[in-house]
C-alpha cells in the first residue's frame, strides 16, 4: 500500500523547480499554514552548490501554496500521480518576501495595473528528445508519427494539468519538438511555463525517455528557445496592442512598451538567457536573437511582432502580440516575464518611441545604420550580460537588492564553474541538468 504524495514547489532563480513533499492526508492543513523554507536554498546554483548569499544560515520563510495553481496528472499502473501547488515565499509574519520570484512578477503585474493595463502571455517551449537514434526529417509527418505515442501522452497530461496545449509539433532541428499553449494572465502564464517543463519531464521519466530543454544540447546543431508572447489589455478586457495605421500595426501603447523592452534588452538577457551555454544559442542566423531590435514577422529579431491572420471571423485586435525571443528554459519564467513587464512599463511611463522596424536580417545592416533601428548586439556571454544588468538601474532596482545580489552570485559561480571548459563540455553539463 502506498500513500499519495503532494508537493509544494517553487521554481527558483536557477530555473529549477524545488519541492517539499508530504502525504496527501496533510494537504488541507498545509494549504492553510504552508511549509517552512530556508532562504539560503534560493542561492543554489544549477550544479548543486549554495553560493554566497545575503541570508547565510539564518532566517526562515513560509512556503505558502496558491490554491488556484494546483497541477495534477493521474498516475498509471506503475506510477503515482503527480500533484503539486506553486507557492509564494512569505516572511514569518505573513508579509510577502521581497526576493520571491513569483512575488517579483506580481509586483510588475501590479505596476501595470496602476496604469490600467494587464498583460496576457504565453510561453512556447522547444526541447529535444535526446535519445532518438535516427531523427526523421524536420517538420515531417514521419517525425510526428514516430513520437506520436509519447506526444499524445504529453498532450493528455498537459490538458489534465490545466496547461491548455495548442500544439505539440516536430521542429526544425533533429530530435526537436515544440509545445505551445494558449495565452493566460501573466502569473498563470508563468506557472504554466513551469508546468510545461515539469509535465514533459514527468511523461518522459515514466516512459523511460530522455528530454533536454537546454538552449543547445550536446547532440545537435539546432537551438531550443523559449519564446514569450505578450499582449496588453484594458482591465475590462479590451485589446490594446493593435493599431492598423501605425508601424508594425502596433498601438501607441504597445510601441512604447516594446521600445522599453528594447531599451533594457541587454540587461534582460542576464535573466532571460541566464546560463553560460545560453550564449551558444544567441548567435546570428540561428533564428534565435543576436541583436536587440524589433522586427515584424522577423525570426532574427529579438522582439518579433507576431503575424495576424486577416480572415473572416478573426478579430485582428485580439490576435496582436509581440514575441520576446531571447529567452531559454534555463530561466525562471516568473523572472523572465516580470523583467519584460518592468522594461515595458518603463517604456510606457517614459513614452519611449519605437525605432524603425528591422525587417531584414539584422546582421546585414551596416553599423552606420544601427542607431536608426535601435540595433545593438546582445551580450556575447553571460559575464557581459551580468554587467549590463548591474548597470541597468530600472531592472536592477525592480528585482530588489537581495534577489539581485543572490542572482548575480549564482550566475558568477556558473561562469567560474564553466571556466576553461570548451563549448561541447559546457553543452554536456547544462544538458545534464536541464
Ligand atoms: N529554434 C529557434 C530558437 O532557438 C527558434 C525557431 C522558431 O522560430 O521556431 O529560438
Ligand atoms: Mg519554434
mmCIF file with all atom_site columns, N, CA and C in Angstrom, residues 7 9 16-17 19 71 73-74 76 78-84 128-131 150 153-154 157 194-213 432-434:
data_model
loop_
_atom_site.group_PDB
_atom_site.id
_atom_site.type_symbol
_atom_site.label_atom_id
_atom_site.label_alt_id
_atom_site.label_comp_id
_atom_site.label_asym_id
_atom_site.label_entity_id
_atom_site.label_seq_id
_atom_site.pdbx_PDB_ins_code
_atom_site.Cartn_x
_atom_site.Cartn_y
_atom_site.Cartn_z
_atom_site.occupancy
_atom_site.B_iso_or_equiv
_atom_site.pdbx_formal_charge
_atom_site.auth_seq_id
_atom_site.auth_comp_id
_atom_site.auth_asym_id
_atom_site.auth_atom_id
_atom_site.pdbx_PDB_model_num
ATOM 1   N N  . UNK A 1 7   ? 3.252  17.796 -3.486  1.00 0.00 ? 7   UNK A N  1
ATOM 2   C CA . UNK A 1 7   ? 4.431  18.656 -3.396  1.00 0.00 ? 7   UNK A CA 1
ATOM 3   C C  . UNK A 1 7   ? 4.011  20.127 -3.389  1.00 0.00 ? 7   UNK A C  1
ATOM 4   N N  . UNK A 1 9   ? 5.834  23.472 -4.574  1.00 0.00 ? 9   UNK A N  1
ATOM 5   C CA . UNK A 1 9   ? 7.029  23.719 -5.381  1.00 0.00 ? 9   UNK A CA 1
ATOM 6   C C  . UNK A 1 9   ? 7.323  25.203 -5.513  1.00 0.00 ? 9   UNK A C  1
ATOM 7   N N  . UNK A 1 16  ? 15.205 25.956 -11.664 1.00 0.00 ? 16  UNK A N  1
ATOM 8   C CA . UNK A 1 16  ? 14.960 24.571 -11.237 1.00 0.00 ? 16  UNK A CA 1
ATOM 9   C C  . UNK A 1 16  ? 13.765 24.579 -10.278 1.00 0.00 ? 16  UNK A C  1
ATOM 10  N N  . UNK A 1 17  ? 12.872 23.616 -10.455 1.00 0.00 ? 17  UNK A N  1
ATOM 11  C CA . UNK A 1 17  ? 11.693 23.532 -9.598  1.00 0.00 ? 17  UNK A CA 1
ATOM 12  C C  . UNK A 1 17  ? 12.070 22.749 -8.346  1.00 0.00 ? 17  UNK A C  1
ATOM 13  N N  . UNK A 1 19  ? 11.130 21.311 -4.464  1.00 0.00 ? 19  UNK A N  1
ATOM 14  C CA . UNK A 1 19  ? 9.880  20.788 -3.909  1.00 0.00 ? 19  UNK A CA 1
ATOM 15  C C  . UNK A 1 19  ? 10.005 20.411 -2.441  1.00 0.00 ? 19  UNK A C  1
ATOM 16  N N  . UNK A 1 71  ? -1.620 21.483 -9.837  1.00 0.00 ? 71  UNK A N  1
ATOM 17  C CA . UNK A 1 71  ? -1.374 20.651 -11.019 1.00 0.00 ? 71  UNK A CA 1
ATOM 18  C C  . UNK A 1 71  ? -1.546 19.200 -10.605 1.00 0.00 ? 71  UNK A C  1
ATOM 19  N N  . UNK A 1 73  ? -1.581 15.277 -12.449 1.00 0.00 ? 73  UNK A N  1
ATOM 20  C CA . UNK A 1 73  ? -1.521 14.370 -13.595 1.00 0.00 ? 73  UNK A CA 1
ATOM 21  C C  . UNK A 1 73  ? -1.685 12.956 -13.038 1.00 0.00 ? 73  UNK A C  1
ATOM 22  N N  . UNK A 1 74  ? -2.742 12.285 -13.486 1.00 0.00 ? 74  UNK A N  1
ATOM 23  C CA . UNK A 1 74  ? -3.041 10.950 -12.928 1.00 0.00 ? 74  UNK A CA 1
ATOM 24  C C  . UNK A 1 74  ? -1.855 10.011 -13.082 1.00 0.00 ? 74  UNK A C  1
ATOM 25  N N  . UNK A 1 76  ? -0.414 5.917  -13.376 1.00 0.00 ? 76  UNK A N  1
ATOM 26  C CA . UNK A 1 76  ? -0.858 4.723  -14.102 1.00 0.00 ? 76  UNK A CA 1
ATOM 27  C C  . UNK A 1 76  ? -0.502 3.508  -13.246 1.00 0.00 ? 76  UNK A C  1
ATOM 28  N N  . UNK A 1 78  ? 1.998  1.760  -12.798 1.00 0.00 ? 78  UNK A N  1
ATOM 29  C CA . UNK A 1 78  ? 3.291  1.698  -12.101 1.00 0.00 ? 78  UNK A CA 1
ATOM 30  C C  . UNK A 1 78  ? 3.735  3.049  -11.522 1.00 0.00 ? 78  UNK A C  1
ATOM 31  N N  . UNK A 1 79  ? 2.956  4.105  -11.751 1.00 0.00 ? 79  UNK A N  1
ATOM 32  C CA . UNK A 1 79  ? 3.420  5.432  -11.303 1.00 0.00 ? 79  UNK A CA 1
ATOM 33  C C  . UNK A 1 79  ? 2.354  6.121  -10.467 1.00 0.00 ? 79  UNK A C  1
ATOM 34  N N  . UNK A 1 80  ? 2.798  6.795  -9.411  1.00 0.00 ? 80  UNK A N  1
ATOM 35  C CA . UNK A 1 80  ? 1.859  7.568  -8.599  1.00 0.00 ? 80  UNK A CA 1
ATOM 36  C C  . UNK A 1 80  ? 1.509  8.862  -9.339  1.00 0.00 ? 80  UNK A C  1
ATOM 37  N N  . UNK A 1 81  ? 0.360  9.460  -9.011  1.00 0.00 ? 81  UNK A N  1
ATOM 38  C CA . UNK A 1 81  ? 0.021  10.713 -9.678  1.00 0.00 ? 81  UNK A CA 1
ATOM 39  C C  . UNK A 1 81  ? 1.026  11.806 -9.350  1.00 0.00 ? 81  UNK A C  1
ATOM 40  N N  . UNK A 1 82  ? 1.154  12.766 -10.267 1.00 0.00 ? 82  UNK A N  1
ATOM 41  C CA . UNK A 1 82  ? 1.986  13.949 -9.995  1.00 0.00 ? 82  UNK A CA 1
ATOM 42  C C  . UNK A 1 82  ? 1.038  15.040 -9.526  1.00 0.00 ? 82  UNK A C  1
ATOM 43  N N  . UNK A 1 83  ? 1.217  15.496 -8.297  1.00 0.00 ? 83  UNK A N  1
ATOM 44  C CA . UNK A 1 83  ? 0.313  16.528 -7.783  1.00 0.00 ? 83  UNK A CA 1
ATOM 45  C C  . UNK A 1 83  ? 1.135  17.587 -7.058  1.00 0.00 ? 83  UNK A C  1
ATOM 46  N N  . UNK A 1 84  ? 1.023  18.832 -7.500  1.00 0.00 ? 84  UNK A N  1
ATOM 47  C CA . UNK A 1 84  ? 1.770  19.896 -6.807  1.00 0.00 ? 84  UNK A CA 1
ATOM 48  C C  . UNK A 1 84  ? 1.054  21.238 -6.891  1.00 0.00 ? 84  UNK A C  1
ATOM 49  N N  . UNK A 1 128 ? 14.405 18.814 -26.932 1.00 0.00 ? 128 UNK A N  1
ATOM 50  C CA . UNK A 1 128 ? 14.816 17.674 -27.755 1.00 0.00 ? 128 UNK A CA 1
ATOM 51  C C  . UNK A 1 128 ? 14.652 16.360 -27.014 1.00 0.00 ? 128 UNK A C  1
ATOM 52  N N  . UNK A 1 129 ? 14.082 15.382 -27.710 1.00 0.00 ? 129 UNK A N  1
ATOM 53  C CA . UNK A 1 129 ? 14.095 14.014 -27.193 1.00 0.00 ? 129 UNK A CA 1
ATOM 54  C C  . UNK A 1 129 ? 15.473 13.470 -27.568 1.00 0.00 ? 129 UNK A C  1
ATOM 55  N N  . UNK A 1 130 ? 16.385 13.541 -26.603 1.00 0.00 ? 130 UNK A N  1
ATOM 56  C CA . UNK A 1 130 ? 17.792 13.320 -26.942 1.00 0.00 ? 130 UNK A CA 1
ATOM 57  C C  . UNK A 1 130 ? 18.138 11.855 -27.209 1.00 0.00 ? 130 UNK A C  1
ATOM 58  N N  . UNK A 1 131 ? 17.191 10.955 -26.901 1.00 0.00 ? 131 UNK A N  1
ATOM 59  C CA . UNK A 1 131 ? 17.504 9.537  -27.122 1.00 0.00 ? 131 UNK A CA 1
ATOM 60  C C  . UNK A 1 131 ? 17.007 9.036  -28.480 1.00 0.00 ? 131 UNK A C  1
ATOM 61  N N  . UNK A 1 150 ? 4.405  9.045  -27.516 1.00 0.00 ? 150 UNK A N  1
ATOM 62  C CA . UNK A 1 150 ? 4.931  9.881  -26.430 1.00 0.00 ? 150 UNK A CA 1
ATOM 63  C C  . UNK A 1 150 ? 4.220  11.245 -26.407 1.00 0.00 ? 150 UNK A C  1
ATOM 64  N N  . UNK A 1 153 ? 0.725  11.207 -24.980 1.00 0.00 ? 153 UNK A N  1
ATOM 65  C CA . UNK A 1 153 ? 0.725  11.134 -23.512 1.00 0.00 ? 153 UNK A CA 1
ATOM 66  C C  . UNK A 1 153 ? 1.055  12.498 -22.907 1.00 0.00 ? 153 UNK A C  1
ATOM 67  N N  . UNK A 1 154 ? 2.007  13.201 -23.543 1.00 0.00 ? 154 UNK A N  1
ATOM 68  C CA . UNK A 1 154 ? 2.385  14.534 -23.052 1.00 0.00 ? 154 UNK A CA 1
ATOM 69  C C  . UNK A 1 154 ? 1.196  15.495 -23.163 1.00 0.00 ? 154 UNK A C  1
ATOM 70  N N  . UNK A 1 157 ? -1.456 14.751 -20.606 1.00 0.00 ? 157 UNK A N  1
ATOM 71  C CA . UNK A 1 157 ? -1.035 15.177 -19.264 1.00 0.00 ? 157 UNK A CA 1
ATOM 72  C C  . UNK A 1 157 ? -1.086 16.701 -19.141 1.00 0.00 ? 157 UNK A C  1
ATOM 73  N N  . UNK A 1 194 ? 6.323  26.704 -16.256 1.00 0.00 ? 194 UNK A N  1
ATOM 74  C CA . UNK A 1 194 ? 6.963  25.713 -15.383 1.00 0.00 ? 194 UNK A CA 1
ATOM 75  C C  . UNK A 1 194 ? 6.272  24.359 -15.573 1.00 0.00 ? 194 UNK A C  1
ATOM 76  N N  . UNK A 1 195 ? 4.938  24.382 -15.660 1.00 0.00 ? 195 UNK A N  1
ATOM 77  C CA . UNK A 1 195 ? 4.182  23.128 -15.783 1.00 0.00 ? 195 UNK A CA 1
ATOM 78  C C  . UNK A 1 195 ? 4.524  22.405 -17.088 1.00 0.00 ? 195 UNK A C  1
ATOM 79  N N  . UNK A 1 196 ? 4.712  23.160 -18.168 1.00 0.00 ? 196 UNK A N  1
ATOM 80  C CA . UNK A 1 196 ? 5.087  22.516 -19.436 1.00 0.00 ? 196 UNK A CA 1
ATOM 81  C C  . UNK A 1 196 ? 6.381  21.733 -19.230 1.00 0.00 ? 196 UNK A C  1
ATOM 82  N N  . UNK A 1 197 ? 7.380  22.393 -18.640 1.00 0.00 ? 197 UNK A N  1
ATOM 83  C CA . UNK A 1 197 ? 8.679  21.733 -18.446 1.00 0.00 ? 197 UNK A CA 1
ATOM 84  C C  . UNK A 1 197 ? 8.528  20.487 -17.573 1.00 0.00 ? 197 UNK A C  1
ATOM 85  N N  . UNK A 1 198 ? 7.804  20.650 -16.442 1.00 0.00 ? 198 UNK A N  1
ATOM 86  C CA . UNK A 1 198 ? 7.726  19.536 -15.479 1.00 0.00 ? 198 UNK A CA 1
ATOM 87  C C  . UNK A 1 198 ? 6.860  18.393 -15.995 1.00 0.00 ? 198 UNK A C  1
ATOM 88  N N  . UNK A 1 199 ? 5.799  18.713 -16.729 1.00 0.00 ? 199 UNK A N  1
ATOM 89  C CA . UNK A 1 199 ? 4.928  17.637 -17.227 1.00 0.00 ? 199 UNK A CA 1
ATOM 90  C C  . UNK A 1 199 ? 5.627  16.881 -18.358 1.00 0.00 ? 199 UNK A C  1
ATOM 91  N N  . UNK A 1 200 ? 6.316  17.596 -19.238 1.00 0.00 ? 200 UNK A N  1
ATOM 92  C CA . UNK A 1 200 ? 7.064  16.904 -20.303 1.00 0.00 ? 200 UNK A CA 1
ATOM 93  C C  . UNK A 1 200 ? 8.113  15.993 -19.663 1.00 0.00 ? 200 UNK A C  1
ATOM 94  N N  . UNK A 1 201 ? 8.811  16.509 -18.654 1.00 0.00 ? 201 UNK A N  1
ATOM 95  C CA . UNK A 1 201 ? 9.828  15.674 -17.981 1.00 0.00 ? 201 UNK A CA 1
ATOM 96  C C  . UNK A 1 201 ? 9.183  14.465 -17.307 1.00 0.00 ? 201 UNK A C  1
ATOM 97  N N  . UNK A 1 202 ? 8.030  14.692 -16.665 1.00 0.00 ? 202 UNK A N  1
ATOM 98  C CA . UNK A 1 202 ? 7.331  13.607 -15.961 1.00 0.00 ? 202 UNK A CA 1
ATOM 99  C C  . UNK A 1 202 ? 6.982  12.470 -16.919 1.00 0.00 ? 202 UNK A C  1
ATOM 100 N N  . UNK A 1 203 ? 6.400  12.831 -18.061 1.00 0.00 ? 203 UNK A N  1
ATOM 101 C CA . UNK A 1 203 ? 5.974  11.782 -19.003 1.00 0.00 ? 203 UNK A CA 1
ATOM 102 C C  . UNK A 1 203 ? 7.203  11.076 -19.583 1.00 0.00 ? 203 UNK A C  1
ATOM 103 N N  . UNK A 1 204 ? 8.251  11.836 -19.869 1.00 0.00 ? 204 UNK A N  1
ATOM 104 C CA . UNK A 1 204 ? 9.471  11.196 -20.379 1.00 0.00 ? 204 UNK A CA 1
ATOM 105 C C  . UNK A 1 204 ? 10.055 10.243 -19.332 1.00 0.00 ? 204 UNK A C  1
ATOM 106 N N  . UNK A 1 205 ? 10.046 10.678 -18.062 1.00 0.00 ? 205 UNK A N  1
ATOM 107 C CA . UNK A 1 205 ? 10.551 9.813  -16.979 1.00 0.00 ? 205 UNK A CA 1
ATOM 108 C C  . UNK A 1 205 ? 9.739  8.518  -16.927 1.00 0.00 ? 205 UNK A C  1
ATOM 109 N N  . UNK A 1 206 ? 8.403  8.648  -16.986 1.00 0.00 ? 206 UNK A N  1
ATOM 110 C CA . UNK A 1 206 ? 7.536  7.460  -16.912 1.00 0.00 ? 206 UNK A CA 1
ATOM 111 C C  . UNK A 1 206 ? 7.795  6.510  -18.076 1.00 0.00 ? 206 UNK A C  1
ATOM 112 N N  . UNK A 1 207 ? 8.081  7.079  -19.233 1.00 0.00 ? 207 UNK A N  1
ATOM 113 C CA . UNK A 1 207 ? 8.240  6.262  -20.430 1.00 0.00 ? 207 UNK A CA 1
ATOM 114 C C  . UNK A 1 207 ? 9.687  5.822  -20.641 1.00 0.00 ? 207 UNK A C  1
ATOM 115 N N  . UNK A 1 208 ? 10.562 6.177  -19.719 1.00 0.00 ? 208 UNK A N  1
ATOM 116 C CA . UNK A 1 208 ? 11.973 5.815  -19.865 1.00 0.00 ? 208 UNK A CA 1
ATOM 117 C C  . UNK A 1 208 ? 12.632 6.562  -21.012 1.00 0.00 ? 208 UNK A C  1
ATOM 118 N N  . UNK A 1 209 ? 12.146 7.771  -21.297 1.00 0.00 ? 209 UNK A N  1
ATOM 119 C CA . UNK A 1 209 ? 12.685 8.563  -22.405 1.00 0.00 ? 209 UNK A CA 1
ATOM 120 C C  . UNK A 1 209 ? 13.546 9.709  -21.867 1.00 0.00 ? 209 UNK A C  1
ATOM 121 N N  . UNK A 1 210 ? 14.347 10.294 -22.744 1.00 0.00 ? 210 UNK A N  1
ATOM 122 C CA . UNK A 1 210 ? 15.233 11.382 -22.315 1.00 0.00 ? 210 UNK A CA 1
ATOM 123 C C  . UNK A 1 210 ? 14.870 12.645 -23.059 1.00 0.00 ? 210 UNK A C  1
ATOM 124 N N  . UNK A 1 211 ? 14.852 13.765 -22.322 1.00 0.00 ? 211 UNK A N  1
ATOM 125 C CA . UNK A 1 211 ? 14.495 15.041 -22.938 1.00 0.00 ? 211 UNK A CA 1
ATOM 126 C C  . UNK A 1 211 ? 15.438 16.113 -22.416 1.00 0.00 ? 211 UNK A C  1
ATOM 127 N N  . UNK A 1 212 ? 15.752 17.089 -23.245 1.00 0.00 ? 212 UNK A N  1
ATOM 128 C CA . UNK A 1 212 ? 16.547 18.231 -22.787 1.00 0.00 ? 212 UNK A CA 1
ATOM 129 C C  . UNK A 1 212 ? 15.944 19.534 -23.296 1.00 0.00 ? 212 UNK A C  1
ATOM 130 N N  . UNK A 1 213 ? 15.819 20.488 -22.353 1.00 0.00 ? 213 UNK A N  1
ATOM 131 C CA . UNK A 1 213 ? 15.357 21.838 -22.692 1.00 0.00 ? 213 UNK A CA 1
ATOM 132 C C  . UNK A 1 213 ? 16.534 22.802 -22.803 1.00 0.00 ? 213 UNK A C  1
ATOM 133 N N  . UNK A 1 432 ? 22.753 18.004 -19.014 1.00 0.00 ? 432 UNK A N  1
ATOM 134 C CA . UNK A 1 432 ? 22.513 17.002 -17.971 1.00 0.00 ? 432 UNK A CA 1
ATOM 135 C C  . UNK A 1 432 ? 21.572 17.543 -16.887 1.00 0.00 ? 432 UNK A C  1
ATOM 136 N N  . UNK A 1 433 ? 21.532 18.861 -16.706 1.00 0.00 ? 433 UNK A N  1
ATOM 137 C CA . UNK A 1 433 ? 20.686 19.450 -15.656 1.00 0.00 ? 433 UNK A CA 1
ATOM 138 C C  . UNK A 1 433 ? 19.316 19.853 -16.202 1.00 0.00 ? 433 UNK A C  1
ATOM 139 N N  . UNK A 1 434 ? 19.302 20.407 -17.410 1.00 0.00 ? 434 UNK A N  1
ATOM 140 C CA . UNK A 1 434 ? 18.035 20.918 -17.966 1.00 0.00 ? 434 UNK A CA 1
ATOM 141 C C  . UNK A 1 434 ? 17.528 20.040 -19.110 1.00 0.00 ? 434 UNK A C  1
#
